[in-house]
Amino acid sequence: MENTGTIRLGDENFEFPMIVGTEGEKALDTRTLRAKSGCVTFDEGYGNTGSCLSDITFIDGEKGILRHRGYPIEQLAERSTFLETSYLAIYGELPTQEELEIFANGVQTHASVHTGMHHHFEGFPSNAHPMAILSSMLNSLGAYYPEMSSNNRAQDLTHFDETAALLISKVRTIAAMTYRQKQGLPFVFPDYKMRYAENFLHMMFSEPYHQYEDTSGASEALDLFLLLHADHEQNCSTSTVRMVASGGANLFASVSAGVCALWGPSHGGANMAVIKMLEEIHASGDDGSKFIQDAKEGKAKLMGFGHRVYKNYDPRAMILGKSSERVLEGLGIDDPLLDIAKHLEQAALEDEYFVQRKLYPNVDFYSGILLKAIGIPVEMFTVMFAIGRMPGWIANWKEIAENSKSRIHRPRQIYTGHTIRDYLKMDER
Ligand code: CMC
């Protein structure tokens, strides 16, 4: 294979090295293009831009493949837990029993938050969005650990293992506290004997004299949901985390920015939007057919469908679709939204508009139905995504922080505004 590529500009040829990834992905390394030719590349939305070299996650969007550190998502979903997959994403290998115990112990130890932070929750109005609260709280959290959030790379890295376990643990506690505060309910302290997802449900739903009991496999389903969201390559929020980290910012600040990026409806906010869409379709008496027509005419967007990278089934949607059916069956819930979702999916998969554009269900299409079945309020859906994505953000921050050659991320632009004007001529107006 050619190991260089040539760009021809006018009469001049410029040669650049090719980079080939371990899965055969090719990229032309144009880092010296501007210096050599005075020209930059233009790629709004970054659809053709490799922003980094990364060892964490591989996606083949054409084939619907997702692997973390080489392990297929289907195998991880079947055989591992959220914490094991988190460890894999962050440290590059599945943990041994001993490594897992140390990691899980670190997560357990850090479950509660400083009581000083309890008061921060009171400062938010009751209608504040949980993602706004989560982002602010994660950034504030860093203030309680100045030695871990120094913005001195070497120092922040010295504390990395503890910071990683702490964030994976406390993001869950903060999420549950956000819900309790908004409901006007007292906070529930973590139970150190409980597993990760079970402890979250306990902090959400236990009452002083009534401990939450998981009799229907809700915590197992939630663990799977979190695992499926653990990492997803250079998506909008992960790229944001890397962007913030590239300037030298600490892990707390970087993941707080990641939460903000995740919030939007084209990204993590889609899981809330899907349920709203399904509820509206249900309320209007439509079985989905009219909505599909509206989407084709550009009057609506089929939320939970389409993806920048997947031009095939998102493998996570496949697993979540089956899992939500199982959970609903186990709980004896007959949710009409599931029927509408299935009908929408079928109709879209057979429709020329969606087929031509290679639009398939993505991870958000079924996740809301699953979360709703286990009792998570819709407003918290994107927060649940953020809890799941935390290990991916941490792993990507680590990759940047450990690379002594990494440069600050600073794209160019093509200026299209006014050319030079004379301020003095303002008087003539
Ligand atoms: N419903 C109807 N038409 C769509 C949809 C959709 N959900 N998604 C894309 N299209 C159309 C789009 O209008 C365009 O049509 P045309 O070629 O006629 O102009 C074509 O498909 C290509 O779409 P695009 O907007 O260029 O695709 P993109 O890669 O820029 O956007 C996306 C990807 C995920 C933002 C988009 O598909 C979308 O908005 N989907 C709905 C929101 C959603 O489910 N987001 C979650 C993404 S997965 C989880 C995550 O990353 O957080």
Coordinates of C-alpha atoms and ligand atoms in Angstrom, one line a residue:
M1 CA 0.0 0.0 0.0
E2 CA 1.0 3.6 -0.7
N3 CA 2.5 5.1 2.5
T4 CA 2.2 8.7 1.2
G5 CA -0.6 10.7 -0.4
T6 CA -0.3 13.8 -2.6
I7 CA -2.4 16.9 -2.6
R8 CA -2.2 19.0 -5.8
L9 CA -2.8 22.7 -5.4
G10 CA -2.5 24.6 -8.7
D11 CA 0.7 23.4 -10.2
E12 CA 2.3 22.2 -7.0
N13 CA 2.2 18.8 -5.5
F14 CA 2.4 18.3 -1.7
E15 CA 3.2 14.9 -0.3
F16 CA 2.1 13.8 3.1
P17 CA 2.6 10.5 5.0
M18 CA -0.3 8.1 5.4
I19 CA -1.3 6.8 8.8
V20 CA -2.9 3.3 9.0
G21 CA -4.7 2.2 12.1
T22 CA -4.6 -1.3 13.5
E23 CA -7.9 -2.0 11.9
G24 CA -6.8 -0.7 8.5
E25 CA -8.3 2.8 8.7
K26 CA -6.3 5.2 6.6
A27 CA -5.6 8.9 7.1
L28 CA -3.6 11.4 5.3
D29 CA -1.4 13.2 7.9
T30 CA -1.8 16.8 6.8
R31 CA -0.4 18.4 9.9
T32 CA 2.2 20.3 7.8
L33 CA -0.2 21.3 5.0
R34 CA -0.5 25.0 6.1
A35 CA 3.2 25.4 6.7
K36 CA 4.0 23.9 3.3
S37 CA 1.2 25.5 1.2
G38 CA -0.6 28.3 3.1
C39 CA -3.8 26.3 2.8
V40 CA -5.9 24.6 5.5
T41 CA -8.5 21.9 5.1
F42 CA -12.2 22.7 5.7
D43 CA -14.3 20.1 7.3
E44 CA -17.2 21.6 9.2
G45 CA -18.7 18.9 11.6
Y46 CA -15.3 17.0 11.4
G47 CA -16.9 14.2 9.3
N48 CA -13.5 13.5 7.6
T49 CA -11.2 14.6 10.3
G50 CA -9.2 12.2 12.6
S51 CA -8.6 14.4 15.6
C52 CA -6.4 12.0 17.5
L53 CA -4.8 8.5 17.7
S54 CA -6.6 6.4 20.2
D55 CA -6.3 2.9 21.6
I56 CA -9.6 2.8 23.4
T57 CA -12.6 2.1 21.1
F58 CA -13.0 0.9 17.5
I59 CA -16.2 1.5 15.5
D60 CA -16.8 0.2 12.0
G61 CA -20.0 2.1 11.2
E62 CA -20.6 0.4 7.9
K63 CA -20.6 -3.0 9.5
G64 CA -22.2 -2.1 12.8
I65 CA -19.1 -3.1 14.8
L66 CA -18.2 -1.7 18.2
R67 CA -15.2 -2.9 20.3
H68 CA -13.5 -1.6 23.4
R69 CA -9.8 -2.4 23.5
G70 CA -10.5 -5.1 21.0
Y71 CA -13.4 -6.8 22.8
P72 CA -16.7 -6.8 20.9
I73 CA -19.5 -5.0 22.7
E74 CA -21.8 -8.1 22.5
Q75 CA -19.3 -10.1 24.5
L76 CA -18.8 -7.4 27.1
A77 CA -22.6 -7.0 27.4
E78 CA -23.0 -10.7 28.0
R79 CA -20.1 -11.5 30.2
S80 CA -18.9 -8.4 32.0
T81 CA -20.3 -5.7 34.3
F82 CA -20.3 -1.9 34.0
L83 CA -17.3 -1.7 36.4
E84 CA -15.3 -4.3 34.6
T85 CA -15.9 -2.6 31.2
S86 CA -15.1 0.8 32.8
Y87 CA -11.7 -0.7 34.0
L88 CA -11.1 -2.1 30.6
A89 CA -11.8 1.3 28.9
I90 CA -9.6 3.2 31.4
Y91 CA -6.7 0.8 31.9
G92 CA -6.6 -1.1 28.6
E93 CA -7.3 -4.6 29.9
L94 CA -10.0 -6.5 31.7
P95 CA -9.2 -6.6 35.4
T96 CA -8.0 -9.7 37.2
Q97 CA -10.1 -10.6 40.3
E98 CA -7.7 -8.7 42.5
E99 CA -7.6 -5.6 40.3
L100 CA -11.4 -5.6 40.1
E101 CA -11.6 -5.8 43.9
I102 CA -9.2 -2.8 44.4
F103 CA -11.1 -0.8 41.7
A104 CA -14.6 -1.6 43.0
N105 CA -13.4 -0.9 46.5
G106 CA -12.1 2.5 45.4
V107 CA -15.5 3.2 43.8
Q108 CA -17.3 2.1 47.0
T109 CA -15.2 4.1 49.3
H110 CA -15.9 7.3 47.4
A111 CA -19.7 6.9 47.2
S112 CA -20.7 9.8 49.5
V113 CA -20.1 13.5 48.8
H114 CA -18.8 16.1 51.2
T115 CA -21.6 17.6 53.3
G116 CA -20.5 21.0 52.1
M117 CA -21.8 20.0 48.7
H118 CA -25.2 19.2 50.1
H119 CA -25.9 22.9 50.4
H120 CA -25.1 23.6 46.7
F121 CA -28.2 21.6 45.7
E122 CA -30.3 24.1 47.6
G123 CA -29.1 26.9 45.4
F124 CA -30.8 25.6 42.3
P125 CA -34.4 26.4 41.4
S126 CA -36.7 23.4 41.6
N127 CA -37.2 23.4 37.8
A128 CA -33.5 23.4 37.1
H129 CA -32.5 20.7 34.5
P130 CA -30.6 17.8 36.1
M131 CA -27.9 18.1 33.5
A132 CA -27.3 21.7 34.5
I133 CA -27.0 20.6 38.1
L134 CA -24.8 17.6 37.2
S135 CA -22.3 19.7 35.2
S136 CA -22.0 22.4 37.9
M137 CA -21.7 19.8 40.7
L138 CA -18.9 17.9 38.9
N139 CA -16.9 21.1 38.5
S140 CA -17.6 22.1 42.1
L141 CA -16.5 18.6 43.2
G142 CA -13.0 19.4 42.0
A143 CA -12.8 22.3 44.5
Y144 CA -13.0 19.7 47.3
Y145 CA -10.0 17.9 46.0
P146 CA -7.5 20.6 45.1
E147 CA -4.6 18.1 45.0
M148 CA -6.4 16.1 42.3
S149 CA -7.5 19.2 40.3
S150 CA -4.4 21.2 40.2
N151 CA -4.1 21.7 36.5
N152 CA -0.6 20.5 36.9
R153 CA -0.4 17.5 34.6
A154 CA 2.2 15.5 36.6
Q155 CA 0.4 16.1 39.9
D156 CA -3.1 15.3 38.5
L157 CA -1.7 12.1 37.0
T158 CA -0.2 11.1 40.3
H159 CA -3.7 11.0 41.7
F160 CA -5.3 9.6 38.6
D161 CA -6.5 6.2 40.0
E162 CA -8.2 7.7 42.9
T163 CA -9.8 10.5 40.8
A164 CA -11.1 8.0 38.3
A165 CA -12.7 5.8 41.0
L166 CA -14.0 8.9 42.8
L167 CA -15.7 10.3 39.7
I168 CA -17.3 7.0 38.6
S169 CA -18.7 6.7 42.1
K170 CA -19.8 10.3 42.9
V171 CA -21.4 11.0 39.5
R172 CA -23.9 8.4 40.5
T173 CA -24.4 9.9 44.0
I174 CA -24.8 13.4 42.6
A175 CA -27.3 12.2 40.1
A176 CA -29.4 10.5 42.8
M177 CA -29.2 13.6 45.1
T178 CA -30.3 15.8 42.2
Y179 CA -33.4 13.7 41.8
R180 CA -34.1 13.7 45.5
Q181 CA -33.6 17.4 45.9
K182 CA -35.9 18.2 43.0
Q183 CA -38.6 15.9 44.5
G184 CA -38.2 17.6 47.9
L185 CA -37.1 14.3 49.4
P186 CA -34.3 13.8 51.9
F187 CA -31.0 12.5 50.6
V188 CA -30.3 8.8 50.9
F189 CA -26.8 7.8 51.9
P190 CA -25.0 5.2 49.9
D191 CA -25.0 1.6 51.1
Y192 CA -21.4 0.3 51.0
K193 CA -22.5 -3.3 50.7
M194 CA -24.4 -2.8 47.4
R195 CA -23.2 -3.2 43.9
Y196 CA -22.9 -0.2 41.6
A197 CA -26.3 0.0 39.9
E198 CA -28.2 -1.4 42.9
N199 CA -26.7 1.4 45.1
F200 CA -27.8 4.0 42.7
L201 CA -31.4 2.7 42.7
H202 CA -31.2 2.6 46.5
M203 CA -30.1 6.3 46.7
M204 CA -32.9 7.2 44.3
F205 CA -35.8 5.3 45.7
S206 CA -35.2 4.1 49.3
E207 CA -37.2 5.9 52.0
P208 CA -36.2 6.3 55.7
Y209 CA -38.2 3.2 56.8
H210 CA -38.6 1.5 53.5
Q211 CA -35.5 0.2 51.8
Y212 CA -35.7 0.0 48.0
E213 CA -35.9 -3.7 47.0
D214 CA -34.9 -4.8 43.5
T215 CA -37.2 -7.8 42.9
S216 CA -37.4 -7.6 39.2
G217 CA -33.8 -7.4 37.9
A218 CA -33.9 -3.6 37.6
S219 CA -30.3 -3.2 38.8
E220 CA -29.0 -5.8 36.3
A221 CA -30.8 -4.0 33.5
L222 CA -29.4 -0.7 34.6
D223 CA -25.9 -2.1 34.8
L224 CA -26.3 -3.3 31.2
F225 CA -27.5 0.2 30.1
L226 CA -24.5 1.8 31.7
L227 CA -22.1 -0.7 30.2
L228 CA -23.5 0.0 26.7
H229 CA -22.8 3.7 27.1
A230 CA -19.3 3.3 28.6
D231 CA -17.4 4.7 25.6
H232 CA -18.1 5.6 22.0
E233 CA -15.0 6.9 20.3
Q234 CA -14.8 10.6 19.3
N235 CA -18.4 11.6 19.8
C236 CA -19.4 15.2 20.6
S237 CA -19.0 15.0 24.4
T238 CA -15.8 12.9 24.4
S239 CA -14.2 15.2 21.8
T240 CA -15.2 18.1 24.2
V241 CA -13.5 16.3 27.1
R242 CA -10.4 15.9 25.0
M243 CA -10.6 19.5 23.8
V244 CA -10.8 20.8 27.4
A245 CA -8.1 18.4 28.6
S246 CA -5.8 19.5 25.7
G247 CA -5.5 22.9 27.4
G248 CA -4.2 21.2 30.5
A249 CA -7.5 21.3 32.5
N250 CA -8.0 18.7 35.3
L251 CA -10.3 15.7 35.0
F252 CA -13.2 17.3 37.0
A253 CA -13.4 20.3 34.8
S254 CA -13.0 18.2 31.6
V255 CA -15.8 15.8 32.5
S256 CA -18.0 18.7 33.6
A257 CA -17.7 20.1 30.1
G258 CA -18.5 16.7 28.7
V259 CA -21.8 16.7 30.5
C260 CA -22.7 20.0 28.9
A261 CA -21.8 18.7 25.4
L262 CA -23.9 15.5 26.1
W263 CA -27.0 17.5 27.0
G264 CA -28.0 18.5 23.5
P265 CA -30.9 16.6 21.7
S266 CA -28.6 15.6 18.8
H267 CA -26.4 13.8 21.3
G268 CA -27.3 12.3 24.7
G269 CA -30.5 14.4 25.0
A270 CA -31.9 12.3 22.3
N271 CA -33.0 9.6 24.9
M272 CA -35.4 12.1 26.5
A273 CA -36.5 13.3 23.1
V274 CA -37.4 9.8 22.0
I275 CA -39.8 9.2 24.8
K276 CA -41.4 12.6 24.3
M277 CA -41.8 11.7 20.6
L278 CA -43.3 8.3 21.4
E279 CA -45.7 9.8 24.0
E280 CA -46.8 12.5 21.5
I281 CA -47.4 9.8 18.8
H282 CA -49.4 7.7 21.3
A283 CA -51.5 10.7 22.5
S284 CA -52.3 11.6 18.9
G285 CA -53.7 8.1 18.2
D286 CA -51.1 7.7 15.4
D287 CA -49.4 4.2 15.2
G288 CA -46.3 5.9 13.9
S289 CA -47.2 6.0 10.1
K290 CA -48.1 9.7 10.1
F291 CA -44.9 10.6 12.0
I292 CA -42.8 8.7 9.5
Q293 CA -44.4 10.7 6.7
D294 CA -43.7 14.0 8.6
A295 CA -40.1 12.9 9.0
K296 CA -39.7 12.3 5.3
E297 CA -41.2 15.7 4.5
G298 CA -38.7 17.3 6.9
K299 CA -41.5 18.4 9.3
A300 CA -40.2 16.2 12.1
K301 CA -37.1 14.2 13.0
L302 CA -37.3 10.6 14.0
M303 CA -35.4 10.8 17.3
G304 CA -33.2 7.8 18.1
F305 CA -32.6 7.2 14.4
G306 CA -29.5 8.0 12.4
H307 CA -25.9 8.4 13.4
R308 CA -22.8 10.2 12.1
V309 CA -20.7 7.0 12.1
Y310 CA -23.2 4.0 12.0
K311 CA -24.5 3.4 8.5
N312 CA -25.9 0.1 9.8
Y313 CA -27.6 -1.0 13.0
D314 CA -26.0 0.4 16.1
P315 CA -25.1 -2.8 17.9
R316 CA -26.0 -1.2 21.2
A317 CA -29.6 -0.5 20.0
M318 CA -29.9 -4.2 19.1
I319 CA -28.9 -5.3 22.6
L320 CA -31.0 -2.6 24.3
G321 CA -34.1 -3.4 22.2
K322 CA -34.0 -7.1 23.3
S323 CA -33.2 -6.1 26.9
S324 CA -36.1 -3.7 27.2
E325 CA -38.5 -6.3 26.0
R326 CA -37.1 -8.8 28.6
V327 CA -37.3 -6.2 31.4
L328 CA -40.9 -5.1 30.5
E329 CA -41.9 -8.8 30.4
G330 CA -40.2 -9.5 33.7
L331 CA -42.0 -6.5 35.3
G332 CA -45.3 -7.4 33.7
I333 CA -45.5 -4.0 32.1
D334 CA -47.4 -3.6 28.8
D335 CA -46.0 -0.3 27.6
P336 CA -47.8 0.9 24.4
L337 CA -44.7 3.0 23.7
L338 CA -42.7 -0.2 23.0
D339 CA -45.3 -1.2 20.4
I340 CA -45.1 2.2 18.7
A341 CA -41.3 2.1 18.8
K342 CA -41.3 -1.4 17.2
H343 CA -43.7 -0.2 14.5
L344 CA -41.7 2.9 13.8
E345 CA -38.5 0.9 13.5
Q346 CA -40.1 -1.6 11.2
A347 CA -41.7 1.1 9.0
A348 CA -38.4 3.1 8.9
L349 CA -36.3 0.1 8.0
E350 CA -38.6 -0.6 5.0
D351 CA -39.0 2.9 3.8
E352 CA -36.9 4.2 0.9
Y353 CA -36.2 7.5 2.6
F354 CA -34.5 5.9 5.6
V355 CA -32.9 3.1 3.6
Q356 CA -31.3 5.5 1.1
R357 CA -29.9 7.6 3.9
K358 CA -28.8 4.5 5.9
L359 CA -30.7 5.6 9.0
Y360 CA -31.0 2.9 11.6
P361 CA -32.0 2.9 15.3
N362 CA -29.2 4.2 17.5
V363 CA -28.5 3.6 21.2
D364 CA -31.1 6.2 22.3
F365 CA -34.1 4.5 20.5
Y366 CA -34.8 1.8 23.1
S367 CA -32.9 3.1 26.1
G368 CA -35.7 5.4 27.2
I369 CA -38.2 2.6 27.3
L370 CA -35.8 0.5 29.4
L371 CA -35.2 3.4 31.8
K372 CA -38.9 4.2 32.1
A373 CA -39.6 0.6 32.9
I374 CA -37.2 0.6 35.8
G375 CA -38.7 3.8 37.2
I376 CA -36.2 6.5 36.1
P377 CA -38.0 9.8 35.4
V378 CA -37.7 11.1 31.8
E379 CA -35.9 14.2 33.0
M380 CA -33.1 12.0 34.4
F381 CA -32.5 10.0 31.2
T382 CA -29.6 12.1 29.9
V383 CA -28.0 12.1 33.3
M384 CA -28.1 8.3 33.2
F385 CA -26.2 8.5 29.9
A386 CA -23.6 10.7 31.6
I387 CA -23.1 8.2 34.4
G388 CA -22.5 5.5 31.8
R389 CA -20.2 7.6 29.7
M390 CA -18.0 8.7 32.6
P391 CA -15.4 5.9 32.1
G392 CA -15.1 6.8 28.4
W393 CA -14.4 10.4 29.3
I394 CA -11.9 9.4 31.9
A395 CA -10.1 7.1 29.5
N396 CA -9.9 9.8 26.9
W397 CA -8.7 12.4 29.4
K398 CA -6.0 9.9 30.4
E399 CA -4.8 9.4 26.9
I400 CA -4.4 13.1 26.4
A401 CA -2.8 13.7 29.8
E402 CA -0.3 10.9 29.4
N403 CA 0.9 12.0 26.0
S404 CA 3.7 14.4 26.6
K405 CA 3.6 15.4 22.9
S406 CA -0.1 16.2 22.8
R407 CA -0.8 19.8 21.7
I408 CA -3.6 22.1 22.6
H409 CA -6.6 21.6 20.3
R410 CA -6.9 24.7 18.3
P411 CA -8.6 24.4 14.9
R412 CA -8.4 27.1 12.2
Q413 CA -11.4 28.8 10.6
I414 CA -12.2 30.4 7.3
Y415 CA -13.1 34.0 8.1
T416 CA -16.1 35.2 6.1
G417 CA -16.9 38.5 7.8
H418 CA -16.2 42.1 6.7
T419 CA -12.7 43.0 5.5
I420 CA -11.0 46.0 7.1
R421 CA -13.2 49.0 7.8
D422 CA -12.5 52.5 9.0
Y423 CA -13.9 53.5 12.4
L424 CA -13.6 57.2 11.5
K425 CA -16.2 56.7 8.7
M426 CA -18.8 55.9 11.4
D427 CA -19.1 59.7 11.8
E428 CA -20.3 60.1 8.2
R429 CA -23.4 57.9 8.9
Ligands
CMC1 N1 -34.9 11.5 11.0 C1 -35.2 11.9 9.8 N2 -34.2 12.2 8.9 C2 -32.9 12.2 9.3 C3 -32.6 11.8 10.6 C4 -33.7 11.5 11.5 N3 -33.4 11.1 12.8 N4 -31.3 11.8 10.8 C5 -30.7 12.2 9.7 N5 -31.7 12.4 8.8 C6 -31.6 12.8 7.4 C7 -31.1 14.3 7.2 O1 -32.2 15.1 7.2 C8 -30.3 14.2 6.0 O2 -31.2 14.2 4.9 P1 -30.9 14.9 3.5 O3 -29.7 14.1 2.9 O4 -32.1 14.8 2.7 O5 -30.5 16.3 3.8 C9 -29.6 12.8 6.0 O6 -30.5 12.0 6.8 C10 -28.2 12.8 6.6 O7 -28.3 13.4 7.9 P2 -27.3 14.4 8.6 O8 -28.0 15.4 9.4 O9 -26.3 14.8 7.6 O10 -26.5 13.4 9.6 P3 -25.5 13.8 10.7 O11 -24.4 12.8 10.7 O12 -25.1 15.2 10.6 O13 -26.3 13.7 12.1 C11 -27.5 12.8 13.9 C12 -26.4 12.6 12.9 C13 -27.4 11.6 14.9 C14 -27.3 14.1 14.6 C15 -28.9 12.8 13.2 O14 -29.1 11.5 12.5 C16 -30.0 13.0 14.2 O15 -30.3 14.2 14.5 N6 -30.7 12.0 14.7 C17 -31.7 12.2 15.7 C18 -31.1 12.5 17.0 C19 -30.5 11.3 17.7 O16 -31.1 10.2 17.7 N7 -29.3 11.5 18.2 C20 -28.6 10.5 19.0 C21 -27.4 10.0 18.3 S1 -26.7 8.5 18.9 C22 -26.2 8.8 20.5 C23 -25.3 9.9 20.7 O17 -24.3 10.1 20.0 O18 -25.5 10.6 21.7

